[in-house]
Structure formats: C-alpha cells, structure tokens
XYZ file of C-alpha atoms in Angstrom:
399
model
C -32.372 51.711 44.739
C -31.318 51.818 41.071
C -29.810 48.233 41.252
C -33.124 46.849 42.390
C -35.186 48.676 39.655
C -32.929 47.398 37.175
C -33.348 43.831 38.558
C -37.357 44.102 38.706
C -37.199 45.310 34.899
C -34.870 42.136 33.906
C -37.472 39.968 35.562
C -40.386 41.483 33.885
C -41.329 38.719 31.090
C -40.784 39.897 27.555
C -43.440 40.031 24.772
C -41.995 36.896 23.223
C -42.198 34.688 26.405
C -45.648 36.082 26.666
C -46.765 35.056 23.332
C -45.251 31.792 23.813
C -46.819 31.158 27.099
C -50.149 32.012 25.480
C -49.669 29.829 22.631
C -49.043 26.748 25.064
C -51.890 27.786 27.019
C -54.501 27.980 23.725
C -52.986 24.511 22.787
C -53.391 22.719 26.420
C -57.050 24.324 26.292
C -57.822 22.994 23.244
C -56.563 19.331 23.829
C -58.810 19.010 26.912
C -61.577 20.953 24.986
C -61.958 18.217 22.218
C -63.632 15.487 23.948
C -66.068 17.918 25.570
C -66.765 19.644 21.985
C -68.183 16.332 20.876
C -70.238 15.614 24.047
C -71.646 18.745 24.502
C -72.761 18.917 20.440
C -74.508 15.452 21.053
C -75.913 16.818 24.591
C -77.574 19.694 22.583
C -79.076 16.961 20.007
C -76.248 17.733 16.998
C -73.980 15.408 15.504
C -70.961 14.922 17.782
C -68.655 16.251 14.838
C -70.291 19.969 14.870
C -68.733 20.239 17.940
C -65.434 19.888 16.623
C -65.797 21.494 13.137
C -67.977 24.603 14.307
C -66.999 26.064 17.502
C -63.634 27.436 16.390
C -64.754 30.872 14.819
C -66.853 31.772 17.706
C -63.901 30.883 20.372
C -61.861 33.194 18.383
C -64.595 36.072 18.163
C -64.847 35.774 22.044
C -60.927 35.807 22.592
C -60.748 39.190 20.556
C -63.679 40.755 22.682
C -63.231 39.790 26.070
C -61.366 41.875 28.706
C -60.797 39.167 30.954
C -57.405 37.369 30.551
C -58.228 34.284 31.916
C -62.127 33.949 30.400
C -62.324 30.915 28.242
C -65.661 30.392 26.341
C -67.155 27.195 24.403
C -69.763 24.973 24.611
C -70.613 23.816 28.104
C -72.867 21.344 29.877
C -75.179 24.131 30.657
C -75.631 25.784 27.299
C -76.102 22.133 25.359
C -78.651 21.150 27.982
C -80.757 24.566 27.971
C -80.079 24.140 23.859
C -81.816 20.810 23.897
C -85.009 21.585 26.221
C -85.700 25.060 24.359
C -85.662 23.898 20.724
C -87.222 20.158 21.860
C -84.051 18.518 20.254
C -85.648 15.022 19.946
C -89.048 15.902 18.705
C -87.940 18.331 16.374
C -85.395 16.257 14.841
C -87.758 13.507 14.643
C -90.456 15.563 12.630
C -87.923 17.681 10.485
C -84.524 15.735 10.282
C -81.114 16.513 11.447
C -80.224 19.073 8.694
C -83.429 20.856 9.831
C -82.474 20.917 13.514
C -78.612 22.186 12.747
C -80.557 25.042 10.954
C -82.548 25.457 13.952
C -79.597 25.659 16.529
C -77.936 28.220 14.101
C -81.059 30.692 14.663
C -81.192 29.781 18.245
C -77.347 30.906 18.454
C -78.275 34.301 16.572
C -81.176 34.926 18.727
C -79.083 34.576 21.957
C -76.477 36.686 20.167
C -79.433 39.338 19.647
C -80.594 39.116 23.260
C -77.264 39.350 24.796
C -76.374 42.733 22.917
C -79.853 44.055 23.872
C -79.359 43.139 27.428
C -75.872 44.690 27.260
C -76.966 47.877 25.425
C -79.737 48.676 28.228
C -77.031 47.898 30.755
C -78.964 44.972 32.179
C -75.483 42.689 32.415
C -75.612 44.236 35.965
C -78.824 43.051 36.810
C -77.781 39.433 35.779
C -75.691 39.816 39.122
C -78.813 39.971 41.152
C -80.709 36.840 39.663
C -81.783 35.301 43.026
C -79.373 32.265 43.861
C -82.390 29.681 44.243
C -83.407 30.520 40.787
C -79.767 29.734 39.360
C -79.687 26.636 41.587
C -82.988 25.466 40.258
C -82.152 25.943 36.671
C -78.346 24.174 37.213
C -80.507 21.238 38.925
C -82.961 21.079 35.847
C -80.083 21.025 33.747
C -78.497 18.334 35.243
C -81.436 16.124 35.107
C -81.586 16.743 31.522
C -78.077 15.700 31.034
C -78.607 12.554 33.098
C -81.494 11.862 30.858
C -79.760 12.460 27.627
C -76.427 10.685 28.520
C -77.724 7.563 29.972
C -78.415 5.721 27.045
C -74.809 6.560 25.619
C -73.129 5.748 28.810
C -74.930 2.327 29.370
C -76.345 0.804 25.940
C -74.356 -0.171 22.751
C -76.717 1.810 20.494
C -77.724 4.675 22.769
C -80.965 5.901 22.464
C -81.928 3.991 19.558
C -81.579 0.832 21.495
C -83.130 2.131 24.496
C -86.286 2.967 22.264
C -86.337 -0.580 20.729
C -86.428 -2.318 23.958
C -88.959 -0.036 25.479
C -90.974 -0.739 22.531
C -90.624 -4.421 22.901
C -91.368 -4.695 26.534
C -94.805 -2.497 26.072
C -93.381 0.208 27.999
C -93.649 2.841 25.108
C -97.286 1.973 24.479
C -98.074 2.384 28.143
C -97.032 6.132 28.332
C -99.741 8.644 27.829
C -99.711 11.384 25.264
C -98.144 14.044 26.742
C -99.339 17.657 26.021
C -96.729 19.902 23.975
C -95.691 22.072 27.406
C -94.381 18.665 28.793
C -91.974 18.165 25.999
C -89.318 16.902 28.408
C -91.749 14.328 30.198
C -91.161 11.229 27.524
C -87.084 11.939 28.288
C -87.883 11.631 32.153
C -89.904 8.347 31.303
C -87.052 6.878 29.575
C -84.736 7.817 32.082
C -87.033 6.054 34.853
C -87.034 2.902 32.645
C -83.207 2.831 32.148
C -82.533 2.725 35.924
C -85.184 0.452 36.782
C -84.067 -2.217 34.145
C -80.444 -2.615 34.878
C -80.469 -5.991 33.467
C -80.842 -4.482 29.873
C -77.621 -2.411 30.269
C -74.806 -3.564 27.897
C -71.920 -5.003 30.045
C -69.199 -3.452 28.166
C -70.689 -0.035 28.095
C -71.411 -0.032 31.820
C -67.902 -1.362 32.516
C -66.411 1.710 30.327
C -68.716 4.077 32.384
C -67.794 2.670 35.731
C -63.750 3.004 34.919
C -64.176 6.244 33.289
C -66.078 8.048 35.773
C -63.856 6.521 38.783
C -60.933 8.002 36.956
C -61.994 11.275 36.297
C -63.391 11.567 39.986
C -60.457 10.089 41.682
C -57.575 9.780 39.173
C -56.041 13.136 39.306
C -54.691 12.377 42.909
C -52.795 9.753 41.390
C -51.042 12.011 38.490
C -47.982 13.813 38.506
C -48.268 16.973 40.119
C -46.887 18.910 37.129
C -49.524 17.981 34.832
C -51.828 20.840 34.094
C -55.711 20.723 35.274
C -57.830 18.986 33.043
C -55.229 16.380 31.884
C -57.365 13.735 33.474
C -59.673 14.225 30.554
C -57.096 14.003 27.849
C -55.752 10.722 29.437
C -58.937 8.795 30.049
C -59.852 9.750 26.275
C -56.554 8.134 24.950
C -56.765 4.962 27.209
C -60.378 4.497 26.082
C -59.459 5.062 22.472
C -56.891 2.529 22.502
C -58.911 0.082 24.590
C -61.625 0.546 22.023
C -59.354 -0.257 19.250
C -57.933 -3.298 20.917
C -61.246 -4.749 21.871
C -62.799 -3.955 18.509
C -65.551 -2.153 20.289
C -67.223 -0.587 17.138
C -67.193 -4.049 15.421
C -68.904 -5.345 18.710
C -71.925 -2.853 17.795
C -70.548 -0.225 20.286
C -70.816 3.587 19.732
C -67.733 5.461 18.586
C -66.782 8.601 17.220
C -66.411 7.685 13.821
C -64.669 8.988 10.981
C -64.966 12.858 10.426
C -66.226 13.610 6.791
C -63.629 15.471 4.555
C -66.291 18.031 3.585
C -66.295 19.281 7.482
C -62.599 19.917 7.790
C -62.329 23.156 6.213
C -60.643 25.993 7.918
C -63.451 28.186 7.965
C -67.156 26.485 8.185
C -69.606 27.516 5.469
C -71.768 30.382 6.313
C -75.592 29.455 7.109
C -78.040 32.264 6.676
C -80.839 31.732 3.876
C -82.251 28.418 5.070
C -82.837 29.357 8.544
C -86.460 28.426 10.153
C -87.408 32.040 10.584
C -91.070 30.903 11.467
C -89.615 29.726 14.323
C -88.537 33.090 15.665
C -91.818 33.829 17.717
C -91.815 31.341 20.142
C -87.871 31.135 20.778
C -87.747 35.221 21.917
C -88.543 34.431 25.593
C -86.138 31.217 25.845
C -83.417 33.343 24.062
C -83.789 36.285 26.454
C -83.803 33.489 29.575
C -80.780 31.833 28.191
C -79.074 34.763 27.531
C -79.302 36.001 31.050
C -78.578 32.251 32.833
C -75.582 31.891 30.626
C -74.151 34.936 31.845
C -74.501 33.891 35.211
C -71.456 31.497 34.610
C -69.314 34.494 33.234
C -70.013 36.302 36.418
C -69.256 33.302 38.651
C -65.938 33.064 36.806
C -64.957 36.511 36.586
C -66.042 36.808 40.300
C -63.993 34.113 41.436
C -61.126 35.737 39.764
C -61.616 39.115 41.541
C -59.445 37.941 44.597
C -56.657 38.092 42.196
C -57.017 41.868 41.575
C -58.947 41.127 38.231
C -61.395 44.005 37.142
C -63.967 43.465 34.573
C -66.838 44.887 33.040
C -70.098 43.106 32.929
C -71.764 45.127 30.136
C -68.625 44.078 28.136
C -68.721 40.501 28.572
C -72.532 40.242 28.112
C -71.962 42.232 24.767
C -69.140 39.897 23.896
C -71.502 36.812 24.897
C -73.689 38.190 22.273
C -70.584 38.741 19.474
C -69.440 34.922 20.180
C -73.028 33.835 19.609
C -73.571 35.648 16.443
C -70.484 33.989 14.939
C -71.594 30.838 16.245
C -74.795 31.201 14.392
C -73.401 31.934 11.301
C -70.991 29.212 11.120
C -73.258 26.491 12.046
C -72.815 25.905 15.974
C -75.094 25.767 19.121
C -74.668 28.873 21.733
C -71.598 29.209 23.659
C -71.085 30.662 27.141
C -68.252 30.851 29.574
C -66.574 27.763 30.777
C -65.343 27.543 34.205
C -63.227 24.237 33.610
C -61.409 25.935 30.802
C -60.881 29.500 32.387
C -59.436 27.860 35.458
C -57.007 25.892 32.978
C -56.070 29.163 31.188
C -55.072 30.961 34.513
C -53.266 27.643 35.778
C -51.560 27.137 32.488
C -49.921 30.635 32.994
C -51.634 32.492 30.077
C -50.610 36.359 29.769
C -53.680 37.674 28.253
C -56.993 36.543 26.129
C -54.428 35.441 23.132
C -54.766 32.084 24.839
C -58.158 31.889 24.260
C -57.554 33.028 20.428
C -55.293 30.369 20.214
C -57.635 27.799 21.320
C -60.067 29.084 18.344
C -57.259 28.802 15.739
C -56.067 25.533 16.792
C -59.658 23.954 16.839
C -59.571 24.785 13.328
C -56.100 24.043 12.179
C -56.254 20.625 13.934
C -59.456 19.248 12.132
C -57.669 17.400 9.458
C -56.019 15.587 12.294
C -59.213 14.670 14.166
C -59.286 11.312 12.799
C -57.117 10.045 15.611
C -60.122 9.845 17.846
C -62.576 8.125 15.262
C -62.346 4.832 17.419
C -63.198 6.922 20.654
C -65.952 5.482 22.495
C -69.173 7.502 23.090
C -69.473 5.988 26.521
C -65.979 7.679 27.601
C -67.015 11.258 26.020
C -70.225 11.015 27.430
C -69.395 10.959 31.148
C -67.754 14.403 30.805
C -70.921 16.438 30.706
C -72.137 14.446 33.581
C -69.088 14.929 35.782
C -69.463 18.691 35.065
C -72.824 19.086 35.509
C -72.401 17.265 39.000
C -69.427 19.617 39.862
C -71.489 22.701 38.655
C -74.732 21.894 40.563
C -72.990 21.217 43.739
C -70.694 24.233 43.876
C-alpha cells in the first residue's frame, strides 16, 4: 500500500507542469479569440480594432476573480447584440459620431458592472437560475435576429452597410419606409434585412462566395481535421486561409472590406482610462436595460457552470455574478463593451487541459502583449470574421 501511495504522489502533476499547461491553454484561447473579438466589436457597433485593443484588462480581472477553473470570459454574440440594441448603435453613431458611441459603450459597461454587483450583494445571483426558460430562449432568438441583420451586409456586400444604404436609396426603398417611432429603433434594421434577402442579385459575388465557403467549413470542416487539434481550431484555420486568399486575390484593392492596419496608438500594453468624457446624461435611460442585461448575461455563466457540474465542479453564483461586475467595471474604464461568460472559450479551456483560472489570466495578458503583432490580420476579409457571430448565435439559440 505504501508503494501505491508513492506511485500516486509521483503521478500528481507538479506546479511547473500545471503552470505550463495553463500557459498553453491561455494562448490557445487567445488564438481562437482574435477573430471573434473583432467580429463582436463590430456587431456591437464599435470599430473592429476595439475588440483587440480594449478587452485584455477585463479578461485578466475575470481570471483573477473567478472560482471556476474552466470559466472563460470575453465579448460574445449575446453581449454584442444586446449592447447594439440597448444603445441604439446605428442611430446614436449617426447622430453623435463614433467617438461618442465608444464613450457610451464605456458608460454602459460600468452600469452593467454596478447592476451585477448590486444583484450579487443582495443575493439575487441565485434568482437568475430561476429565469423561465422561455424568457431566455426568446432573448436568444431576438439576439440571433439582430446578429443576422447586423452581419448580413458585411457577409454579402463589398462595402457592408454603406453599400446597402446606397442601394436602398437608389432603388427608392429608403424613401418608401415610414418614420418609425423611437421605441421601434430596430425596425429600420429589420427593413434592411428584408431588402437584402429579397434582392439577391444585388449581392457581391466574391463576398457571397467567401461567406458560403467559410460557413461550410465552420459547420462541417471540423470532422475532416486531425483529431488531435483542439476545439476551435477550425476558426483559426479558416481565418488564416481567408487572409491568404484575400492577399492573393487583392480583395481590398477590389473594394472589399478588410480588417485593415491597427493604429500604432492602439497597441499600448494597457489602454488609456476613460472617465471624464462619459455621457452621464444617458444614465437614466440605461438603468433598466443594464439591470436586464446583467441578469440575462449571467444566464450564460449559469449554463456553462451547470454543464461543468457533471465533472464535480462546485461554484458560487453570487461570487461569479460579482466577478462579472468587476470584469465589466474594468471593461468600462478601459474602453471595452460589456463582457460575459463564453461557452466556446470555456469548453476550449477545459479541453486544452487547463488546471486553474490562470489560463484565463494568460488569455487576457496575451491579448495585450500580442497587440503589436496583430498586423498579420490586416488583410483578413471582414466576411470571414462576420460569419463567426452568425454561427455562434445559431448554435447558442438551438441548444
């Protein structure tokens, strides 16, 4: 029996082995997250570069505070779509400009943070577990429709929303639309979506082909990849192949939308803090949306941690809800949209063998450290990136 105990001790991984495994896991998550970060920033109405340059500190904060070793956070299709709807992204940007909208996103992240902390302090984290499933399902279906409306112009037209707007104006469709009241802020997006799919002859041939190929690979390609590759490898592969194809075909010179160069000022290790210029007058209208957002956002964490319970994992709802608040507080201070639990990245964290939440910290740090080298994706077509939110929302909605 002494020999058996000795053998068991010898098989226990050393701290150095655990650290190395967490380092590898964190970097793997980062590689898969880069395309998603760009796509979800644009889905939220922000410049794609914001997704790369602003999210790192929030991820580090989440990794430091979570009690679930496999729980990974970040911007997701759900958080991005909800942000765009709650903040009326297109209308606000058109009226006030992109810089003002970035500030509004910062304010919203801070308000979601406060809402999450208040809900956790009052013990309402457990209440989120009791939100009726039809309510959550309805929210997911609504988010999926918003994502489809937001990403279709990017996936089917060279110039995205601008080209669609010009085509609709030239055809008289824009003039024919009624003046929608303020509470129907999403009606114009739905009208645009209807116009897009009723006028396939207006689609760009090359973006449509890119879309078809990328979607097919993301859905079916994994079964043809080597079994040893980690989950999410198909995203990295399709991004790399699309970037190479874009460069070879001179997609940008033909008028196609690509990620573009990352400004040197955006590659700072730690982003500038935002505070004094926030639009504080917008606070009253965002109080209720922020509370709802915090609760619905937390349902993703509940679903993820609930799935890990079969592995014997124990977790504290109030702690994770409070940690969601802390992560969003950092997001708001550093210019990032709201963040939440990510099912895809959490599963990858588990499957890549992470031993602790250090992997989530490595993910955040590597997002910041690798910024100066992100120029490698400057020729990546936005079509290839825009498909990822569509696929994620489909999978999340149908679960």
